[in-house]
Short mmCIF file of C-alpha atoms in Angstrom, two decimals:
data_model
loop_
_atom_site.label_atom_id
_atom_site.label_comp_id
_atom_site.label_asym_id
_atom_site.label_seq_id
_atom_site.Cartn_x
_atom_site.Cartn_y
_atom_site.Cartn_z
CA MET A 1 25.68 -23.56 -4.30
CA SER A 2 24.82 -24.34 -0.69
CA SER A 3 21.30 -24.29 0.73
CA ARG A 4 22.52 -21.72 3.25
CA SER A 5 23.01 -19.21 0.45
CA LEU A 6 19.32 -19.34 -0.37
CA ASN A 7 18.27 -18.24 3.12
CA PRO A 8 17.64 -14.48 3.08
CA ARG A 9 18.69 -14.23 6.74
CA SER A 10 22.13 -15.59 5.89
CA VAL A 11 22.74 -13.24 2.98
CA SER A 12 24.71 -10.09 3.72
CA LEU A 13 24.23 -7.32 1.24
CA PRO A 14 27.37 -5.96 -0.41
CA GLY A 15 28.95 -3.42 1.91
CA ASP A 16 26.57 -4.33 4.75
CA PRO A 17 27.96 -2.68 7.93
CA PRO A 18 28.67 -4.94 10.92
CA GLY A 19 26.79 -3.08 13.67
CA GLY A 20 28.12 -3.69 17.17
CA ARG A 21 28.74 -1.48 20.22
CA ARG A 22 30.39 1.30 18.26
CA ALA A 23 27.36 1.47 15.98
CA VAL A 24 25.02 1.65 18.99
CA ALA A 25 27.07 4.45 20.56
CA VAL A 26 27.16 6.59 17.40
CA TRP A 27 23.50 5.95 16.61
CA THR A 28 22.53 6.87 20.19
CA ILE A 29 24.01 10.35 19.69
CA GLY A 30 21.97 10.80 16.51
CA VAL A 31 18.81 9.60 18.24
CA ALA A 32 19.49 11.98 21.14
CA VAL A 33 19.38 14.84 18.64
CA TYR A 34 15.99 13.60 17.37
CA PHE A 35 14.78 13.20 20.97
CA VAL A 36 15.52 16.85 21.73
CA ALA A 37 13.95 17.94 18.42
CA VAL A 38 10.69 16.18 19.35
CA ILE A 39 10.67 17.81 22.78
CA PHE A 40 10.94 21.21 21.12
CA ARG A 41 8.40 20.26 18.40
CA THR A 42 5.74 19.16 20.88
CA SER A 43 6.43 21.83 23.51
CA LEU A 44 3.65 24.01 22.15
CA GLY A 45 1.14 21.23 22.80
CA VAL A 46 1.45 21.79 26.58
CA ALA A 47 1.65 25.57 26.26
CA GLY A 48 -1.34 26.33 24.05
CA LEU A 49 -3.39 28.18 26.64
CA ASP A 50 -0.33 30.03 27.92
CA ALA A 51 0.58 31.04 24.35
CA ALA A 52 -2.93 32.34 23.73
CA ASP A 53 -2.68 34.54 26.84
CA ARG A 54 0.90 35.65 26.18
CA PHE A 55 0.34 36.69 22.56
CA HIS A 56 -3.36 37.65 22.90
CA VAL A 57 -4.55 35.41 20.03
CA ASN A 58 -7.66 33.34 19.41
CA ALA A 59 -7.90 29.61 18.66
CA SER A 60 -7.54 30.03 14.89
CA ALA A 61 -4.34 32.04 15.25
CA LEU A 62 -3.07 29.53 17.80
CA SER A 63 -3.64 26.61 15.41
CA THR A 64 -1.50 28.43 12.85
CA PHE A 65 1.54 27.56 14.97
CA SER A 66 0.96 23.83 14.43
CA ILE A 67 -0.05 24.10 10.78
CA LEU A 68 2.95 26.28 9.89
CA GLN A 69 5.31 23.92 11.69
CA LEU A 70 3.93 20.92 9.77
CA LEU A 71 3.99 22.86 6.50
CA VAL A 72 7.68 23.69 6.94
CA TYR A 73 8.45 20.12 8.04
CA ALA A 74 6.68 18.48 5.10
CA GLY A 75 8.05 20.94 2.56
CA MET A 76 11.60 20.29 3.74
CA GLN A 77 11.56 16.50 3.46
CA ILE A 78 12.78 16.07 -0.14
CA PRO A 79 15.40 18.84 0.18
CA VAL A 80 16.58 17.23 3.43
CA GLY A 81 16.84 13.83 1.75
CA LEU A 82 18.94 15.36 -1.02
CA LEU A 83 21.14 17.15 1.53
CA VAL A 84 21.74 13.97 3.50
CA ASP A 85 22.65 12.06 0.33
CA ARG A 86 25.05 14.80 -0.69
CA LEU A 87 26.56 16.14 2.55
CA GLY A 88 26.24 13.20 4.94
CA THR A 89 24.50 12.83 8.29
CA LYS A 90 26.82 14.81 10.57
CA LYS A 91 26.67 18.07 8.63
CA VAL A 92 22.89 17.94 8.19
CA LEU A 93 22.25 17.08 11.86
CA THR A 94 24.54 19.92 12.90
CA MET A 95 22.49 22.37 10.84
CA GLY A 96 19.33 20.93 12.33
CA VAL A 97 20.46 21.33 15.94
CA VAL A 98 21.56 24.92 15.37
CA LEU A 99 18.24 25.83 13.73
CA PHE A 100 15.85 24.16 16.18
CA THR A 101 17.78 25.42 19.20
CA ALA A 102 17.70 28.97 17.79
CA GLY A 103 13.97 28.54 17.20
CA GLN A 104 13.37 27.42 20.78
CA VAL A 105 15.38 30.35 22.16
CA GLY A 106 13.52 32.76 19.88
CA PHE A 107 10.18 31.34 21.04
CA ALA A 108 11.22 31.81 24.68
CA PHE A 109 11.94 35.51 24.20
CA SER A 110 9.41 36.41 21.49
CA PRO A 111 7.64 39.66 22.37
CA SER A 112 4.87 39.26 19.78
CA TYR A 113 2.81 36.74 17.86
CA GLY A 114 4.71 37.43 14.62
CA THR A 115 8.14 36.76 16.08
CA ALA A 116 6.84 33.68 17.86
CA LEU A 117 5.44 32.39 14.57
CA ALA A 118 8.79 32.98 12.85
CA SER A 119 10.56 31.17 15.68
CA ARG A 120 8.32 28.11 15.31
CA ALA A 121 8.97 28.09 11.57
CA LEU A 122 12.71 28.14 12.26
CA LEU A 123 12.27 25.35 14.79
CA GLY A 124 10.26 23.33 12.26
CA CYS A 125 13.00 23.77 9.69
CA GLY A 126 15.64 22.43 12.07
CA ASP A 127 13.36 19.62 13.21
CA ALA A 128 12.85 18.58 9.59
CA LEU A 129 16.59 17.93 9.25
CA THR A 130 16.72 15.34 12.04
CA PHE A 131 14.60 12.26 11.36
CA ILE A 132 15.76 11.48 7.83
CA SER A 133 19.34 11.97 9.01
CA VAL A 134 18.84 9.49 11.86
CA LEU A 135 17.34 6.93 9.48
CA ARG A 136 20.34 7.36 7.18
CA LEU A 137 22.69 6.95 10.15
CA GLY A 138 21.03 3.64 10.99
CA THR A 139 21.45 2.28 7.46
CA ARG A 140 25.14 3.30 7.47
CA TRP A 141 25.99 1.66 10.80
CA PHE A 142 23.71 -1.40 11.10
CA PRO A 143 23.12 -4.45 8.87
CA ALA A 144 20.09 -4.22 6.59
CA ARG A 145 18.25 -6.94 8.52
CA ARG A 146 18.27 -4.64 11.58
CA GLY A 147 16.72 -1.75 9.62
CA PRO A 148 13.06 -2.21 10.69
CA LEU A 149 13.90 -2.51 14.39
CA VAL A 150 16.35 0.41 14.31
CA ALA A 151 13.76 2.63 12.60
CA GLN A 152 11.03 1.68 15.09
CA LEU A 153 13.38 2.36 18.01
CA ALA A 154 14.09 5.82 16.60
CA GLY A 155 10.34 6.47 16.46
CA LEU A 156 9.97 5.19 20.02
CA VAL A 157 12.62 7.63 21.26
CA GLY A 158 10.71 10.41 19.51
CA MET A 159 7.57 9.50 21.42
CA ALA A 160 9.62 9.55 24.63
CA GLY A 161 10.41 13.16 23.76
CA ASN A 162 6.68 13.77 23.52
CA LEU A 163 6.29 12.39 27.04
CA VAL A 164 9.00 14.73 28.34
CA SER A 165 7.05 17.68 26.95
CA THR A 166 3.85 16.44 28.54
CA LEU A 167 5.21 15.52 31.95
CA VAL A 168 8.28 17.71 32.50
CA LEU A 169 8.06 20.85 30.38
CA ALA A 170 4.44 21.43 31.39
CA ARG A 171 5.44 21.51 35.06
CA LEU A 172 8.40 23.78 34.37
CA LEU A 173 6.16 26.13 32.43
CA HIS A 174 3.75 26.52 35.30
CA GLY A 175 6.51 26.55 37.90
CA ILE A 176 9.20 28.91 36.58
CA GLY A 177 7.37 30.70 33.78
CA TRP A 178 7.42 30.94 30.00
CA THR A 179 10.87 32.45 29.30
CA ALA A 180 12.76 30.35 31.84
CA ALA A 181 11.06 27.09 30.79
CA PHE A 182 11.56 27.49 27.04
CA GLY A 183 14.94 29.19 27.35
CA GLY A 184 16.19 26.60 29.82
CA SER A 185 15.03 23.70 27.66
CA ALA A 186 17.13 25.12 24.80
CA LEU A 187 20.23 24.08 26.77
CA ALA A 188 19.45 20.50 25.75
CA GLY A 189 20.11 21.56 22.17
CA VAL A 190 23.55 22.87 23.15
CA VAL A 191 24.40 19.58 24.90
CA VAL A 192 23.51 17.37 21.92
CA LEU A 193 25.34 19.76 19.57
CA VAL A 194 28.57 19.26 21.55
CA LEU A 195 28.13 15.47 21.56
CA LEU A 196 27.37 15.50 17.85
CA LEU A 197 30.44 17.53 16.92
CA LEU A 198 32.79 15.47 19.11
CA PHE A 199 31.66 11.89 18.61
CA LEU A 200 29.28 11.34 15.68
CA GLU A 201 30.63 9.83 12.44
CA ASP A 202 28.76 9.28 9.20
CA HIS A 203 29.84 5.65 8.73
CA PRO A 204 32.19 2.97 10.13
CA GLU A 205 35.79 2.97 9.01
CA GLY A 206 36.13 1.00 5.80
CA TYR A 207 32.47 1.43 4.82
CA GLU A 208 32.69 4.75 3.04
CA PRO A 209 30.00 5.13 0.37
CA GLU A 210 31.20 5.25 -3.21
CA PRO A 211 31.64 8.80 -4.49
CA PHE A 212 28.64 9.95 -6.46
CA PRO A 213 28.82 12.89 -8.87
CA HIS A 214 26.67 15.92 -8.10
CA HIS A 215 25.75 18.30 -10.90
CA GLY A 216 23.46 20.95 -9.47
CA ALA A 217 19.86 21.02 -10.60
CA ALA A 218 20.36 18.10 -12.97
CA TYR A 219 21.50 15.91 -10.08
CA ILE A 220 18.52 16.95 -7.96
CA ARG A 221 16.02 16.18 -10.71
CA ARG A 222 17.69 12.85 -11.37
CA GLN A 223 17.64 11.83 -7.71
CA ILE A 224 13.98 12.71 -7.21
CA ALA A 225 12.83 11.19 -10.50
CA ALA A 226 14.77 7.95 -9.99
CA SER A 227 13.45 7.53 -6.46
CA TRP A 228 9.86 8.37 -7.43
CA ARG A 229 9.94 5.83 -10.28
CA GLU A 230 10.46 3.08 -7.74
CA PRO A 231 7.10 1.53 -6.73
CA GLY A 232 8.54 0.85 -3.28
CA THR A 233 9.13 4.56 -2.68
CA ARG A 234 5.57 5.44 -3.66
CA LEU A 235 4.12 2.55 -1.68
CA GLY A 236 6.14 3.66 1.36
CA MET A 237 4.83 7.22 0.99
CA TRP A 238 1.20 6.07 0.83
CA VAL A 239 1.63 3.70 3.79
CA HIS A 240 3.03 6.64 5.77
CA PHE A 241 0.25 8.92 4.48
CA THR A 242 -2.54 6.53 5.45
CA SER A 243 -1.19 5.36 8.81
CA GLN A 244 0.28 8.37 10.57
CA PHE A 245 -2.19 11.24 10.37
CA PRO A 246 -5.08 10.06 12.65
CA ALA A 247 -2.81 9.97 15.71
CA MET A 248 -0.86 13.10 14.80
CA VAL A 249 -4.03 15.16 14.33
CA PHE A 250 -5.36 13.80 17.62
CA LEU A 251 -2.19 14.55 19.60
CA LEU A 252 -1.19 17.79 17.95
CA LEU A 253 -4.42 19.77 18.11
CA TRP A 254 -7.88 18.21 18.02
CA GLY A 255 -7.74 15.34 20.52
CA LEU A 256 -8.18 17.41 23.68
CA PRO A 257 -11.12 19.50 22.33
CA PHE A 258 -12.81 16.34 21.03
CA LEU A 259 -12.51 14.51 24.34
CA VAL A 260 -13.60 17.50 26.44
CA GLN A 261 -16.28 19.14 24.26
CA ALA A 262 -17.69 16.16 22.36
CA GLN A 263 -17.15 13.37 24.90
CA GLY A 264 -17.61 15.28 28.16
CA LEU A 265 -14.32 14.34 29.81
CA SER A 266 -12.49 16.64 32.20
CA ARG A 267 -9.26 18.24 31.03
CA ALA A 268 -7.27 16.05 33.42
CA THR A 269 -8.86 12.85 32.14
CA ALA A 270 -8.46 13.97 28.53
CA GLY A 271 -4.77 14.61 29.20
CA GLU A 272 -4.42 11.08 30.56
CA MET A 273 -6.01 9.73 27.37
CA LEU A 274 -3.45 11.61 25.26
CA THR A 275 -0.68 10.13 27.40
CA LEU A 276 -2.19 6.69 26.76
CA VAL A 277 -1.78 7.26 23.01
CA VAL A 278 1.91 8.04 23.53
CA LEU A 279 2.50 5.01 25.79
CA SER A 280 0.69 2.72 23.37
CA ASN A 281 2.86 4.07 20.56
CA MET A 282 6.04 3.17 22.45
CA VAL A 283 4.92 -0.38 23.25
CA VAL A 284 3.52 -1.13 19.79
CA GLY A 285 6.65 0.31 18.17
CA LEU A 286 8.81 -2.32 19.89
CA VAL A 287 6.42 -5.11 18.88
CA TYR A 288 6.10 -4.01 15.25
CA GLY A 289 9.86 -3.57 14.93
CA GLN A 290 10.52 -7.12 16.12
CA ILE A 291 7.83 -8.60 13.90
CA VAL A 292 8.96 -6.84 10.72
CA ALA A 293 12.63 -7.60 11.40
CA ARG A 294 11.85 -11.33 11.67
CA HIS A 295 9.00 -11.62 9.16
CA HIS A 296 9.40 -9.20 6.28
CA THR A 297 6.13 -10.31 4.69
CA ALA A 298 4.25 -9.00 7.74
CA ARG A 299 4.82 -5.38 6.69
CA LEU A 300 1.69 -4.86 4.64
CA PRO A 301 -0.68 -6.90 6.87
CA LEU A 302 0.44 -4.86 9.91
CA ALA A 303 -0.01 -1.55 8.09
CA LEU A 304 -3.40 -2.46 6.61
CA GLY A 305 -4.57 -4.00 9.88
CA THR A 306 -3.72 -0.81 11.78
CA VAL A 307 -5.53 1.37 9.22
CA GLY A 308 -8.57 -0.91 9.36
CA ALA A 309 -8.68 -1.02 13.16
CA THR A 310 -8.33 2.77 13.35
CA ALA A 311 -11.21 3.27 10.92
CA VAL A 312 -13.47 0.83 12.78
CA LEU A 313 -12.84 2.39 16.20
CA TRP A 314 -13.23 5.94 14.90
CA ALA A 315 -16.56 4.96 13.32
CA ALA A 316 -17.71 3.23 16.53
CA THR A 317 -16.78 6.30 18.60
CA LEU A 318 -18.22 8.96 16.29
CA PHE A 319 -21.50 7.15 15.57
CA TYR A 320 -22.08 5.66 19.01
CA PRO A 321 -25.85 5.78 19.71
CA GLY A 322 -25.72 7.92 22.80
CA PRO A 323 -24.63 11.36 24.02
CA HIS A 324 -21.07 10.14 24.72
CA ALA A 325 -19.04 7.07 23.82
CA PRO A 326 -18.33 4.81 26.84
CA MET A 327 -14.91 5.06 28.47
CA TRP A 328 -13.87 1.57 27.36
CA LEU A 329 -14.40 2.56 23.73
CA LEU A 330 -12.39 5.78 24.13
CA VAL A 331 -9.58 3.80 25.77
CA ALA A 332 -9.62 1.29 22.89
CA LEU A 333 -9.52 4.16 20.39
CA CYS A 334 -6.50 5.73 22.11
CA VAL A 335 -4.66 2.39 22.26
CA VAL A 336 -5.19 1.82 18.52
CA LEU A 337 -4.22 5.40 17.71
CA GLY A 338 -0.96 4.59 19.44
CA ALA A 339 -0.30 1.97 16.75
CA CYS A 340 -0.56 4.56 13.95
CA GLY A 341 2.98 5.89 14.42
CA PRO A 342 4.66 2.44 14.32
CA ALA A 343 2.52 1.47 11.32
CA SER A 344 3.64 4.59 9.45
CA MET A 345 7.28 3.61 10.07
CA ILE A 346 6.65 0.50 7.98
CA GLY A 347 6.54 2.84 4.98
CA PHE A 348 10.31 3.30 5.30
CA ASP A 349 10.72 -0.48 5.13
CA PHE A 350 9.27 -0.38 1.62
CA ALA A 351 11.30 2.65 0.49
CA ARG A 352 14.62 1.46 1.94
CA PRO A 353 15.17 -1.65 -0.23
CA ALA A 354 13.81 0.18 -3.29
CA ASN A 355 16.66 2.71 -3.34
CA PRO A 356 20.45 2.27 -3.54
CA PRO A 357 22.65 3.84 -0.84
CA GLU A 358 23.15 7.09 -2.74
CA ARG A 359 19.35 7.65 -2.81
CA GLN A 360 18.42 6.51 0.70
CA GLY A 361 17.90 10.04 1.98
CA THR A 362 15.82 11.09 -1.02
CA GLY A 363 13.62 7.99 -0.80
CA SER A 364 13.09 8.47 2.95
CA GLY A 365 12.27 12.15 2.42
CA ILE A 366 9.56 11.34 -0.13
CA THR A 367 8.14 8.71 2.20
CA ASN A 368 8.15 11.01 5.22
CA MET A 369 6.20 13.67 3.34
CA GLY A 370 3.16 11.42 3.15
CA GLY A 371 1.99 11.47 6.75
CA PHE A 372 2.66 15.17 7.24
CA ILE A 373 0.74 16.15 4.09
CA ALA A 374 -2.19 14.04 5.33
CA SER A 375 -1.93 15.61 8.80
CA MET A 376 -1.95 19.17 7.48
CA THR A 377 -4.90 18.42 5.22
CA THR A 378 -6.88 16.86 8.05
CA LEU A 379 -6.05 19.61 10.55
CA LEU A 380 -7.42 22.19 8.13
CA ALA A 381 -10.42 20.10 7.09
CA ILE A 382 -11.53 19.46 10.67
CA GLY A 383 -11.22 23.14 11.56
CA VAL A 384 -13.22 24.24 8.52
CA LEU A 385 -15.91 21.61 9.12
CA LEU A 386 -16.22 22.51 12.81
CA ASP A 387 -16.78 26.15 11.89
CA ALA A 388 -19.23 25.24 9.12
CA THR A 389 -21.31 22.82 11.23
CA GLY A 390 -21.32 24.60 14.58
CA ASP A 391 -18.79 22.28 16.23
CA ASP A 392 -20.27 19.01 15.00
CA TYR A 393 -17.36 16.67 15.71
CA THR A 394 -19.02 13.71 14.04
CA VAL A 395 -19.08 15.47 10.68
CA ALA A 396 -15.68 17.11 11.15
CA PHE A 397 -13.81 13.95 12.13
CA SER A 398 -15.38 12.05 9.24
CA ALA A 399 -12.66 13.72 7.15
CA VAL A 400 -10.40 10.97 8.53
CA PHE A 401 -12.27 8.35 6.50
CA VAL A 402 -11.86 10.29 3.24
CA LEU A 403 -8.07 10.41 3.52
CA GLN A 404 -7.88 6.80 4.68
CA ALA A 405 -9.88 5.70 1.64
CA LEU A 406 -7.60 7.66 -0.68
CA GLY A 407 -4.44 6.22 0.85
CA LEU A 408 -5.81 2.68 0.97
CA SER A 409 -6.68 2.75 -2.73
CA GLN A 410 -3.10 3.75 -3.59
CA ILE A 411 -1.59 1.09 -1.32
CA LEU A 412 -3.66 -1.63 -2.96
CA ARG A 413 -2.74 -0.32 -6.41
CA LEU A 414 1.02 -0.30 -5.77
CA ARG A 415 1.58 -3.28 -3.49
CA GLY A 416 1.94 -5.99 -6.16
CA LYS A 417 4.39 -4.04 -8.30
CA ALA A 418 6.50 -2.98 -5.32
CA VAL A 419 6.75 -6.49 -3.86
CA ARG A 420 7.71 -8.01 -7.24
CA ARG A 421 10.43 -5.39 -7.76
CA GLU A 422 11.81 -6.01 -4.28
CA GLN A 423 11.92 -9.78 -4.83
CA GLU A 424 13.81 -9.27 -8.10
CA ARG A 425 16.42 -7.21 -6.25
CA LEU A 426 16.73 -9.82 -3.50
CA VAL A 427 17.35 -12.57 -6.05
CA ALA A 428 19.96 -10.42 -7.79
CA SER A 429 21.76 -9.69 -4.50
CA ARG A 430 21.83 -13.42 -3.67
CA VAL A 431 23.42 -14.21 -7.01
CA GLU A 432 26.10 -11.56 -6.45
CA THR A 433 27.00 -12.80 -2.94
CA VAL A 434 27.02 -16.57 -3.67
CA HIS A 435 30.46 -18.02 -4.42
CA VAL A 436 30.31 -20.54 -7.25
CA PRO A 437 33.45 -22.83 -7.25
CA ALA A 438 35.22 -23.38 -10.60
#
């Protein structure tokens, strides 16, 4: 047995795809679908005031758009994972594009609050079908060692979609009006649907997954139970839960009111701070992806470090002894919030090696639920606490610490078991791939 065979970087997993230009081209189409889905998902963030005027609703009714969209997204994650495992990426992405494009068109022409709400639910359903599918596409086309970087790049492209909503769709909305802006943006869905149908393939030629029997409800229960029993799946879910929600809550609904009402910033300056969170996310995503791809043991320190830094800066901002936190502290908070998204992606790097190919979608779906459940919970908690305390943001945003403490306790409980199980699998895969001469 050569010393080279003991180096994890030199070991190729059985059936490991080769990557290459063809893989990049196919994966780019899948990521383009996710990019458009994020534009549609975040389009309401730049149209909140316009939506309130158009549908004659108050702030509570307006927040229902975001909460419903997250509820649909989170509730769909395990079903989506099962669908991807059973039907493959192309079919699931096709359904997703059709649904979120129909939702965007419906939102453009909605005459009432009820129809607009239904359109956002439809959009959320289609959006939910995209990310897990793109992760699965990456594992089918790229070697396992590229998994962390490929996943972080997918997240980075999603944040670029957020920027398009902020910088482009907002201008279109105020320039050509509601129906033209939202209806026109739906054409992007048609474009990616054509590319998807013509060029996307589930896997490289010669790397077809082994057929796996499907037996209705029994198969579904077996897939979910087997994935949940893996400590790596549960650890991934709690990493995603603990890392993602502070930034999502900030960007999706409560960041602008906090910066304007509690910190005294102008709307323009507050908007620039939200853009800073997005830009920080894109930069940190590239850095985290490279680090995790080269140093697998850095996964947990990066995730825990991000959670700790977020908690410290939130505490410093909320309890600053003065009427408003200084600008340098708010900038630091926004930069660290930008690291929350990349840190949550590390959760998939725990779930991925814990599940065989036929359960990759299910494991990713369970993991992806974590952050969205935490985000929904925090969105509701902050709203309730603001109403109960007369808009005391210090008390309301303290809900962040409660969910961080819960998630952190579960991460610390599961980390040892998950790492040991992963090491056992790595040793087993080395034994299988090493040629022992007679």
